[in-house]
Tab-separated table of N, CA and C and ligand atoms in Angstrom:
chain	number	residue	atom	x	y	z
V	1	MET	N	-36.917	-3.266	-33.049
V	1	MET	CA	-35.861	-4.082	-33.990
V	1	MET	C	-35.917	-5.616	-33.698
V	2	SER	N	-36.159	-6.165	-35.108
V	2	SER	CA	-37.163	-7.398	-34.846
V	2	SER	C	-35.764	-8.814	-34.211
V	3	LYS	N	-36.183	-9.394	-33.734
V	3	LYS	CA	-35.092	-10.446	-33.508
V	3	LYS	C	-34.356	-11.903	-34.354
V	4	ILE	N	-35.343	-11.679	-35.690
V	4	ILE	CA	-35.455	-12.809	-36.713
V	4	ILE	C	-34.468	-12.555	-38.054
V	5	THR	N	-33.897	-13.374	-38.274
V	5	THR	CA	-33.713	-12.902	-39.940
V	5	THR	C	-34.047	-14.779	-40.841
V	6	LEU	N	-33.906	-14.042	-42.074
V	6	LEU	CA	-34.070	-15.606	-42.719
V	6	LEU	C	-32.293	-15.552	-43.677
V	7	ALA	N	-32.151	-16.710	-43.596
V	7	ALA	CA	-30.999	-17.327	-43.879
V	7	ALA	C	-31.262	-18.141	-44.791
V	8	ILE	N	-30.322	-18.100	-46.233
V	8	ILE	CA	-30.143	-19.683	-46.772
V	8	ILE	C	-28.825	-19.822	-47.486
V	9	VAL	N	-28.603	-21.284	-47.013
V	9	VAL	CA	-27.478	-21.708	-47.362
V	9	VAL	C	-28.223	-22.154	-49.101
V	10	LYS	N	-26.938	-21.332	-49.925
V	10	LYS	CA	-27.514	-21.401	-51.762
V	10	LYS	C	-27.190	-22.867	-52.471
V	11	PRO	N	-27.727	-23.158	-53.142
V	11	PRO	CA	-27.314	-24.774	-54.245
V	11	PRO	C	-25.765	-24.695	-54.552
V	12	ASP	N	-24.911	-23.036	-54.344
V	12	ASP	CA	-23.919	-23.693	-54.443
V	12	ASP	C	-23.021	-24.515	-53.445
V	13	ALA	N	-23.268	-24.002	-52.202
V	13	ALA	CA	-22.229	-23.918	-50.983
V	13	ALA	C	-22.986	-25.335	-50.426
V	14	VAL	N	-24.220	-25.842	-50.959
V	14	VAL	CA	-24.453	-26.735	-50.703
V	14	VAL	C	-23.986	-28.142	-51.216
V	15	LYS	N	-24.094	-27.717	-52.753
V	15	LYS	CA	-23.442	-28.584	-53.662
V	15	LYS	C	-22.212	-29.040	-53.430
V	16	ALA	N	-21.290	-27.920	-52.396
V	16	ALA	CA	-19.781	-27.882	-52.688
V	16	ALA	C	-19.210	-28.613	-51.175
V	17	GLY	N	-20.726	-29.346	-50.214
V	17	GLY	CA	-20.398	-29.805	-49.480
V	17	GLY	C	-20.278	-28.698	-47.744
V	18	ASN	N	-20.611	-27.725	-48.214
V	18	ASN	CA	-20.464	-26.613	-46.866
V	18	ASN	C	-21.116	-26.272	-46.482
V	19	THR	N	-22.372	-26.783	-46.437
V	19	THR	CA	-23.484	-26.661	-45.495
V	19	THR	C	-23.410	-26.494	-44.079
V	20	GLY	N	-22.728	-27.789	-43.486
V	20	GLY	CA	-22.473	-27.959	-42.076
V	20	GLY	C	-21.716	-26.803	-41.420
V	21	ALA	N	-20.602	-26.403	-42.515
V	21	ALA	CA	-19.599	-25.296	-41.725
V	21	ALA	C	-20.420	-24.038	-41.666
V	22	ILE	N	-21.175	-23.944	-42.337
V	22	ILE	CA	-21.386	-22.356	-43.051
V	22	ILE	C	-22.685	-22.560	-41.272
V	23	ILE	N	-23.173	-23.372	-41.150
V	23	ILE	CA	-24.355	-23.536	-39.836
V	23	ILE	C	-23.387	-23.321	-38.771
V	24	ASP	N	-22.131	-24.125	-38.625
V	24	ASP	CA	-21.350	-24.234	-37.400
V	24	ASP	C	-20.685	-22.636	-37.399
V	25	HIS	N	-20.458	-21.601	-38.573
V	25	HIS	CA	-19.919	-20.482	-38.283
V	25	HIS	C	-21.294	-19.344	-37.659
V	26	ILE	N	-22.855	-19.533	-38.311
V	26	ILE	CA	-23.799	-19.480	-37.554
V	26	ILE	C	-24.134	-19.007	-36.470
V	27	ILE	N	-24.011	-20.845	-35.884
V	27	ILE	CA	-24.404	-20.644	-34.383
V	27	ILE	C	-23.102	-20.381	-33.430
V	28	LYS	N	-21.387	-20.740	-33.911
V	28	LYS	CA	-20.685	-19.593	-33.447
V	28	LYS	C	-20.987	-18.331	-33.002
V	29	ALA	N	-21.091	-17.369	-34.042
V	29	ALA	CA	-21.811	-15.847	-34.143
V	29	ALA	C	-22.550	-15.790	-33.463
V	30	GLY	N	-23.582	-16.983	-32.443
V	30	GLY	CA	-24.820	-16.411	-31.309
V	30	GLY	C	-25.719	-16.378	-32.225
V	31	PHE	N	-26.244	-17.008	-32.944
V	31	PHE	CA	-27.323	-17.013	-33.902
V	31	PHE	C	-28.320	-18.400	-33.177
V	32	LYS	N	-29.440	-18.557	-32.972
V	32	LYS	CA	-30.018	-19.576	-32.609
V	32	LYS	C	-31.311	-20.191	-33.611
V	33	VAL	N	-30.672	-21.028	-34.077
V	33	VAL	CA	-31.787	-22.088	-35.802
V	33	VAL	C	-32.883	-22.145	-34.559
V	34	LYS	N	-34.384	-21.816	-35.421
V	34	LYS	CA	-35.108	-21.648	-34.671
V	34	LYS	C	-36.115	-22.331	-36.091
V	35	ALA	N	-35.193	-22.346	-36.749
V	35	ALA	CA	-36.550	-23.163	-38.011
V	35	ALA	C	-35.584	-23.753	-39.326
V	36	MET	N	-35.581	-24.973	-39.536
V	36	MET	CA	-34.510	-24.660	-40.598
V	36	MET	C	-34.883	-26.402	-41.558
V	37	LYS	N	-34.699	-26.421	-43.316
V	37	LYS	CA	-34.985	-27.712	-44.195
V	37	LYS	C	-34.636	-27.029	-44.763
V	38	MET	N	-34.165	-28.758	-45.813
V	38	MET	CA	-33.224	-28.898	-46.890
V	38	MET	C	-34.615	-28.920	-48.007
V	39	VAL	N	-35.077	-27.709	-49.482
V	39	VAL	CA	-35.911	-28.007	-49.802
V	39	VAL	C	-35.157	-27.631	-51.277
V	40	ARG	N	-35.122	-28.013	-52.496
V	40	ARG	CA	-34.750	-27.949	-53.723
V	40	ARG	C	-36.405	-26.517	-54.385
V	41	MET	N	-35.993	-25.518	-54.438
V	41	MET	CA	-36.832	-24.871	-54.919
V	41	MET	C	-37.439	-25.069	-56.199
V	42	THR	N	-39.239	-24.890	-56.661
V	42	THR	CA	-39.513	-24.843	-58.047
V	42	THR	C	-39.274	-23.235	-58.144
V	43	LYS	N	-39.225	-23.103	-59.854
V	43	LYS	CA	-38.556	-21.745	-60.615
V	43	LYS	C	-40.075	-21.017	-59.890
V	44	GLU	N	-40.873	-21.596	-59.567
V	44	GLU	CA	-42.487	-20.691	-59.333
V	44	GLU	C	-41.863	-19.799	-57.870
V	45	SER	N	-41.551	-20.649	-57.073
V	45	SER	CA	-41.303	-20.288	-55.379
V	45	SER	C	-40.049	-19.277	-55.948
V	46	ALA	N	-38.826	-19.727	-56.648
V	46	ALA	CA	-37.868	-18.465	-56.463
V	46	ALA	C	-37.907	-17.022	-56.899
V	47	MET	N	-38.638	-17.395	-58.382
V	47	MET	CA	-39.785	-16.460	-58.939
V	47	MET	C	-40.184	-15.528	-58.102
V	48	GLY	N	-41.182	-16.028	-56.793
V	48	GLY	CA	-42.043	-15.208	-55.819
V	48	GLY	C	-40.727	-15.074	-54.410
V	49	PHE	N	-40.006	-15.481	-54.618
V	49	PHE	CA	-38.729	-15.473	-53.039
V	49	PHE	C	-38.366	-13.598	-53.834
V	50	TYR	N	-37.756	-13.746	-54.726
V	50	TYR	CA	-37.040	-12.734	-55.640
V	50	TYR	C	-37.543	-12.314	-56.219
V	51	GLU	N	-38.910	-12.105	-56.382
V	51	GLU	CA	-39.796	-10.996	-57.096
V	51	GLU	C	-39.047	-9.441	-56.912
V	52	VAL	N	-38.699	-8.897	-55.036
V	52	VAL	CA	-38.202	-7.493	-56.231
V	52	VAL	C	-37.084	-7.405	-56.868
V	53	HIS	N	-36.355	-8.329	-57.441
V	53	HIS	CA	-35.989	-8.104	-58.125
V	53	HIS	C	-36.120	-8.872	-59.749
V	54	LYS	N	-37.005	-8.522	-60.089
V	54	LYS	CA	-37.675	-9.320	-61.172
V	54	LYS	C	-37.306	-8.048	-62.258
V	55	GLU	N	-36.787	-7.026	-62.374
V	55	GLU	CA	-36.342	-5.661	-63.458
V	55	GLU	C	-35.755	-5.757	-63.347
V	56	ARG	N	-34.282	-6.515	-62.826
V	56	ARG	CA	-32.601	-6.314	-63.000
V	56	ARG	C	-32.767	-7.743	-63.790
V	57	PRO	N	-31.420	-7.033	-64.531
V	57	PRO	CA	-31.322	-8.069	-65.584
V	57	PRO	C	-30.491	-9.500	-65.383
V	58	PHE	N	-30.189	-10.287	-63.763
V	58	PHE	CA	-29.994	-10.921	-63.532
V	58	PHE	C	-30.948	-12.043	-62.961
V	59	TYR	N	-32.047	-11.370	-62.913
V	59	TYR	CA	-33.304	-12.554	-62.521
V	59	TYR	C	-33.462	-13.979	-62.992
V	60	GLY	N	-33.535	-13.615	-64.038
V	60	GLY	CA	-33.626	-15.723	-64.611
V	60	GLY	C	-32.385	-16.048	-64.099
V	61	GLU	N	-30.925	-15.614	-64.236
V	61	GLU	CA	-30.244	-16.498	-63.993
V	61	GLU	C	-30.194	-16.486	-62.442
V	62	LEU	N	-30.694	-15.643	-61.377
V	62	LEU	CA	-30.726	-15.936	-60.116
V	62	LEU	C	-32.019	-17.023	-60.135
V	63	VAL	N	-33.001	-16.712	-60.580
V	63	VAL	CA	-33.807	-17.978	-60.592
V	63	VAL	C	-33.481	-18.771	-60.608
V	64	ASP	N	-32.642	-19.471	-61.971
V	64	ASP	CA	-32.459	-20.383	-62.611
V	64	ASP	C	-31.439	-20.757	-61.592
V	65	PHE	N	-30.383	-20.354	-60.740
V	65	PHE	CA	-29.662	-20.536	-59.583
V	65	PHE	C	-29.719	-21.165	-58.993
V	66	MET	N	-30.875	-20.729	-57.863
V	66	MET	CA	-31.604	-20.979	-56.363
V	66	MET	C	-32.161	-22.241	-57.119
V	67	CYS	N	-32.917	-23.096	-57.939
V	67	CYS	CA	-33.885	-24.027	-58.415
V	67	CYS	C	-32.503	-24.887	-58.819
V	68	SER	N	-31.282	-24.725	-59.081
V	68	SER	CA	-30.600	-25.505	-60.066
V	68	SER	C	-30.053	-26.525	-58.672
V	69	GLY	N	-30.688	-26.861	-57.744
V	69	GLY	CA	-30.217	-27.833	-56.245
V	69	GLY	C	-30.893	-28.090	-55.275
V	70	PRO	N	-30.426	-28.287	-54.376
V	70	PRO	CA	-31.529	-28.490	-53.015
V	70	PRO	C	-30.180	-27.059	-52.180
V	71	CYS	N	-31.395	-26.167	-50.976
V	71	CYS	CA	-30.844	-24.918	-50.250
V	71	CYS	C	-31.142	-25.480	-49.007
V	72	VAL	N	-31.532	-24.385	-47.982
V	72	VAL	CA	-31.391	-24.989	-46.679
V	72	VAL	C	-31.699	-23.560	-46.046
V	73	PRO	N	-32.834	-23.433	-46.082
V	73	PRO	CA	-33.348	-22.436	-45.525
V	73	PRO	C	-33.258	-21.794	-44.163
V	74	MET	N	-33.119	-21.122	-42.965
V	74	MET	CA	-33.111	-21.345	-42.040
V	74	MET	C	-33.799	-19.995	-40.883
V	75	MET	N	-34.492	-19.655	-40.207
V	75	MET	CA	-35.029	-18.936	-39.543
V	75	MET	C	-33.862	-19.002	-38.439
V	76	LEU	N	-33.741	-17.461	-38.189
V	76	LEU	CA	-31.902	-17.621	-36.708
V	76	LEU	C	-32.964	-16.363	-36.228
V	77	GLU	N	-32.147	-16.115	-34.970
V	77	GLU	CA	-32.643	-15.005	-33.879
V	77	GLU	C	-31.724	-14.637	-33.101
V	78	LYS	N	-31.589	-13.570	-33.029
V	78	LYS	CA	-30.229	-12.954	-32.363
V	78	LYS	C	-30.512	-11.533	-31.859
V	79	GLU	N	-30.751	-10.511	-31.608
V	79	GLU	CA	-30.851	-9.388	-31.094
V	79	GLU	C	-30.075	-8.674	-32.515
V	80	ASN	N	-31.132	-8.594	-33.179
V	80	ASN	CA	-30.461	-7.046	-34.202
V	80	ASN	C	-29.816	-7.895	-34.842
V	81	ALA	N	-30.811	-9.287	-35.455
V	81	ALA	CA	-30.542	-10.160	-36.339
V	81	ALA	C	-30.113	-9.389	-37.681
V	82	VAL	N	-30.895	-9.497	-38.272
V	82	VAL	CA	-30.433	-8.452	-39.592
V	82	VAL	C	-29.384	-8.052	-40.024
V	83	ALA	N	-29.781	-7.390	-39.614
V	83	ALA	CA	-27.744	-6.294	-39.043
V	83	ALA	C	-26.789	-7.547	-38.964
V	84	GLU	N	-26.483	-8.128	-37.773
V	84	GLU	CA	-26.192	-9.112	-37.552
V	84	GLU	C	-25.731	-9.788	-38.327
V	85	TYR	N	-26.561	-10.605	-39.193
V	85	TYR	CA	-25.994	-11.440	-39.878
V	85	TYR	C	-25.509	-11.043	-41.516
V	86	ARG	N	-25.953	-9.748	-41.439
V	86	ARG	CA	-25.181	-9.405	-43.114
V	86	ARG	C	-23.686	-9.050	-42.649
V	87	LYS	N	-23.685	-8.465	-41.385
V	87	LYS	CA	-22.246	-8.257	-40.830
V	87	LYS	C	-21.330	-10.297	-40.779
V	88	LEU	N	-22.306	-10.771	-40.658
V	88	LEU	CA	-21.488	-11.976	-40.531
V	88	LEU	C	-21.313	-12.880	-42.307
V	89	ILE	N	-22.489	-12.833	-43.121
V	89	ILE	CA	-22.081	-12.846	-44.413
V	89	ILE	C	-21.205	-11.781	-44.995
V	90	GLY	N	-20.982	-11.406	-45.321
V	90	GLY	CA	-20.006	-9.588	-45.851
V	90	GLY	C	-21.102	-9.429	-47.003
V	91	ALA	N	-19.979	-8.652	-47.686
V	91	ALA	CA	-20.833	-8.139	-49.459
V	91	ALA	C	-21.529	-9.128	-50.077
V	92	THR	N	-21.892	-8.718	-51.104
V	92	THR	CA	-22.941	-9.545	-51.976
V	92	THR	C	-21.415	-10.394	-53.180
V	93	ASP	N	-21.052	-9.237	-53.264
V	93	ASP	CA	-20.010	-9.658	-54.001
V	93	ASP	C	-18.706	-10.302	-53.388
V	94	PRO	N	-18.180	-11.543	-53.162
V	94	PRO	CA	-17.092	-11.568	-52.236
V	94	PRO	C	-15.698	-11.145	-52.554
V	95	ALA	N	-15.874	-10.686	-53.599
V	95	ALA	CA	-14.937	-9.765	-53.564
V	95	ALA	C	-14.489	-9.128	-52.935
V	96	GLN	N	-15.790	-8.346	-52.340
V	96	GLN	CA	-15.925	-6.983	-51.439
V	96	GLN	C	-15.944	-7.737	-50.120
V	97	ALA	N	-16.046	-8.480	-49.799
V	97	ALA	CA	-16.737	-9.254	-48.588
V	97	ALA	C	-15.360	-9.100	-47.372
V	98	ASP	N	-15.182	-8.334	-46.621
V	98	ASP	CA	-14.586	-8.517	-45.282
V	98	ASP	C	-13.979	-10.095	-45.066
V	99	GLU	N	-12.224	-9.863	-44.527
V	99	GLU	CA	-11.762	-11.608	-43.782
V	99	GLU	C	-12.860	-12.209	-42.894
V	100	GLY	N	-12.917	-12.676	-43.226
V	100	GLY	CA	-13.358	-13.893	-41.861
V	100	GLY	C	-15.061	-14.065	-42.238
V	101	THR	N	-16.018	-13.345	-43.131
V	101	THR	CA	-16.938	-13.726	-43.457
V	101	THR	C	-17.200	-14.811	-44.422
V	102	ILE	N	-18.533	-15.024	-44.226
V	102	ILE	CA	-18.620	-16.608	-44.800
V	102	ILE	C	-18.842	-16.168	-46.309
V	103	ARG	N	-19.201	-15.274	-46.984
V	103	ARG	CA	-19.182	-14.779	-48.298
V	103	ARG	C	-18.051	-15.221	-48.918
V	104	LYS	N	-16.728	-14.740	-48.260
V	104	LYS	CA	-15.323	-14.515	-48.296
V	104	LYS	C	-14.897	-15.962	-48.387
V	105	LEU	N	-15.474	-16.740	-47.143
V	105	LEU	CA	-15.197	-18.076	-46.862
V	105	LEU	C	-14.972	-18.784	-48.124
V	106	PHE	N	-16.284	-18.788	-48.307
V	106	PHE	CA	-17.423	-19.347	-49.100
V	106	PHE	C	-18.062	-19.170	-50.748
V	107	ALA	N	-17.925	-18.497	-50.563
V	107	ALA	CA	-18.625	-17.871	-51.954
V	107	ALA	C	-17.775	-17.923	-53.449
V	108	THR	N	-18.326	-18.288	-54.492
V	108	THR	CA	-17.253	-18.205	-55.753
V	108	THR	C	-17.726	-16.748	-56.334
V	109	SER	N	-18.761	-16.502	-56.519
V	109	SER	CA	-18.869	-15.119	-57.135
V	109	SER	C	-20.211	-14.172	-56.893
V	110	LYS	N	-19.930	-13.101	-57.700
V	110	LYS	CA	-21.823	-12.375	-57.091
V	110	LYS	C	-22.879	-13.172	-56.877
V	111	ALA	N	-23.018	-13.994	-58.096
V	111	ALA	CA	-24.133	-14.786	-58.379
V	111	ALA	C	-24.413	-15.991	-57.350
V	112	GLU	N	-23.302	-16.743	-57.330
V	112	GLU	CA	-22.490	-17.849	-56.205
V	112	GLU	C	-22.685	-17.488	-55.009
V	113	ASN	N	-22.958	-16.901	-54.931
V	113	ASN	CA	-22.872	-16.286	-53.425
V	113	ASN	C	-23.061	-17.171	-52.053
V	114	ALA	N	-22.909	-18.300	-52.455
V	114	ALA	CA	-22.853	-19.201	-50.781
V	114	ALA	C	-24.434	-18.998	-49.904
V	115	VAL	N	-24.920	-17.566	-49.490
V	115	VAL	CA	-25.636	-17.810	-49.021
V	115	VAL	C	-26.894	-15.809	-48.880
V	116	HIS	N	-28.077	-15.971	-48.543
V	116	HIS	CA	-28.496	-15.582	-48.391
V	116	HIS	C	-29.172	-14.753	-47.186
V	117	GLY	N	-29.558	-13.559	-46.739
V	117	GLY	CA	-29.523	-12.904	-45.812
V	117	GLY	C	-30.782	-11.678	-46.245
V	118	SER	N	-32.303	-12.140	-45.299
V	118	SER	CA	-32.796	-11.248	-45.316
V	118	SER	C	-32.049	-9.603	-45.318
V	119	ASP	N	-33.220	-8.308	-45.677
V	119	ASP	CA	-32.292	-6.599	-45.358
V	119	ASP	C	-33.192	-6.088	-44.774
V	120	SER	N	-34.303	-6.157	-44.505
V	120	SER	CA	-34.981	-5.474	-43.371
V	120	SER	C	-35.581	-6.388	-42.705
V	121	ASP	N	-36.467	-5.876	-41.175
V	121	ASP	CA	-37.386	-6.776	-40.786
V	121	ASP	C	-38.044	-7.108	-41.277
V	122	GLU	N	-38.496	-5.966	-42.006
V	122	GLU	CA	-40.574	-6.288	-42.805
V	122	GLU	C	-39.998	-7.712	-43.911
V	123	ASN	N	-38.767	-7.696	-44.284
V	123	ASN	CA	-38.654	-8.819	-45.539
V	123	ASN	C	-38.541	-9.478	-45.163
V	124	ALA	N	-37.248	-9.979	-43.886
V	124	ALA	CA	-37.390	-11.258	-42.926
V	124	ALA	C	-38.837	-12.109	-42.249
V	125	LYS	N	-39.296	-10.583	-41.837
V	125	LYS	CA	-41.062	-11.935	-41.785
V	125	LYS	C	-42.048	-12.266	-42.999
V	126	LEU	N	-41.631	-11.685	-44.156
V	126	LEU	CA	-41.772	-12.620	-45.549
V	126	LEU	C	-41.520	-13.998	-45.354
V	127	GLU	N	-39.976	-13.256	-45.875
V	127	GLU	CA	-39.577	-14.584	-46.305
V	127	GLU	C	-39.110	-16.198	-45.425
V	128	VAL	N	-39.507	-15.659	-43.824
V	128	VAL	CA	-39.502	-16.627	-43.087
V	128	VAL	C	-40.825	-17.471	-43.346
V	129	ALA	N	-41.694	-16.447	-43.894
V	129	ALA	CA	-43.457	-17.215	-44.324
V	129	ALA	C	-43.451	-18.196	-45.443
V	130	HIS	N	-41.953	-17.517	-46.564
V	130	HIS	CA	-42.298	-18.298	-47.629
V	130	HIS	C	-41.909	-19.383	-47.440
V	131	PHE	N	-40.896	-19.807	-46.474
V	131	PHE	CA	-39.878	-20.877	-46.460
V	131	PHE	C	-41.199	-22.578	-44.899
V	132	PHE	N	-41.531	-21.440	-44.718
V	132	PHE	CA	-41.924	-21.824	-43.022
V	132	PHE	C	-43.219	-21.908	-42.496
V	133	SER	N	-43.886	-23.129	-42.117
V	133	SER	CA	-45.415	-22.686	-41.951
V	133	SER	C	-45.540	-22.106	-40.349
V	134	ARG	N	-46.375	-21.815	-39.332
V	134	ARG	CA	-46.111	-22.186	-37.773
V	134	ARG	C	-45.462	-22.846	-36.999
V	135	GLY	N	-46.035	-24.101	-37.069
V	135	GLY	CA	-45.724	-25.716	-37.302
V	135	GLY	C	-44.128	-25.615	-36.956
V	136	GLU	N	-43.857	-25.379	-38.249
V	136	GLU	CA	-41.844	-25.485	-38.285
V	136	GLU	C	-41.326	-24.509	-37.810
V	137	ILE	N	-41.412	-23.445	-36.826
V	137	ILE	CA	-40.648	-23.284	-36.294
V	137	ILE	C	-40.869	-23.070	-35.135
V	138	LEU	N	-39.451	-23.060	-34.258
V	138	LEU	CA	-39.195	-23.889	-32.775
V	138	LEU	C	-40.410	-22.456	-31.667
V	139	SER	N	-40.786	-22.351	-30.815
V	139	SER	CA	-41.078	-21.579	-30.028
V	139	SER	C	-40.855	-21.318	-29.392
V	140	ASN	N	-39.750	-22.204	-28.508
V	140	ASN	CA	-38.583	-21.733	-27.502
V	140	ASN	C	-37.976	-22.588	-27.455
V	141	GLY	N	-36.921	-21.837	-26.070
V	141	GLY	CA	-35.496	-23.261	-27.018
V	141	GLY	C	-34.292	-22.876	-27.759
I	1	LIG	P1	-28.919	-12.104	-52.123
I	1	LIG	O1	-28.390	-12.233	-51.185
I	1	LIG	O2	-29.992	-13.226	-52.282
I	1	LIG	O3	-30.390	-11.222	-52.597
I	1	LIG	C1	-30.239	-10.936	-54.099
I	1	LIG	C2	-29.418	-11.912	-54.953
I	1	LIG	O4	-28.970	-11.429	-56.231
I	1	LIG	C3	-27.555	-12.472	-54.738
I	1	LIG	O5	-27.349	-12.646	-53.226
I	1	LIG	C4	-26.970	-12.592	-55.701
I	1	LIG	O6	-26.917	-14.101	-55.755
I	1	LIG	C5	-27.750	-12.023	-56.701
I	1	LIG	N1	-26.737	-10.730	-57.424
I	1	LIG	C6	-26.867	-8.982	-57.039
I	1	LIG	N2	-25.803	-9.076	-58.303
I	1	LIG	C7	-26.129	-9.834	-59.108
I	1	LIG	C8	-25.037	-9.862	-60.359
I	1	LIG	N3	-24.147	-8.746	-60.681
I	1	LIG	N4	-25.031	-10.894	-61.285
I	1	LIG	C9	-25.899	-12.235	-61.024
I	1	LIG	N5	-26.474	-12.151	-59.864
I	1	LIG	C10	-26.667	-10.998	-58.638
């Protein structure tokens, strides 16, 4: 079981001024932020990041949304990080998310759902590499 996951505070949550509150939830849940930046994704970057969803009907909408404003990708560390972080953010659709989860608190719809979390250890590694070079990741502390 890997100890890392890739989280993104998505453009809807950044625009709404919820970046700090979301990072606070993440830290209070015991995650360490090992890398973080604010970026505006290009279309090419968003298309590559969501390549696995390219056959889905919402792919174009998803890519446009992710490029619509700045977002905040983070590499997080904790034991069993992928599953623990997905528990913290709740279901993709905020209407289905448990009370107290980040999506229940901050997401407005299935599309504009405030945060992203990797769905497997393998994807976590690929997604971290999408945003961060080795020199941008804390090696200790
Ligand atoms: P995320 O965890 O980033 O992974 C894929 C994303 O696709 C998901 O969050 C949502 O933002 C988006 N998504 C999933 N289902 C739908 C849908 N039915 N309509 C629009 N966007 C969706």
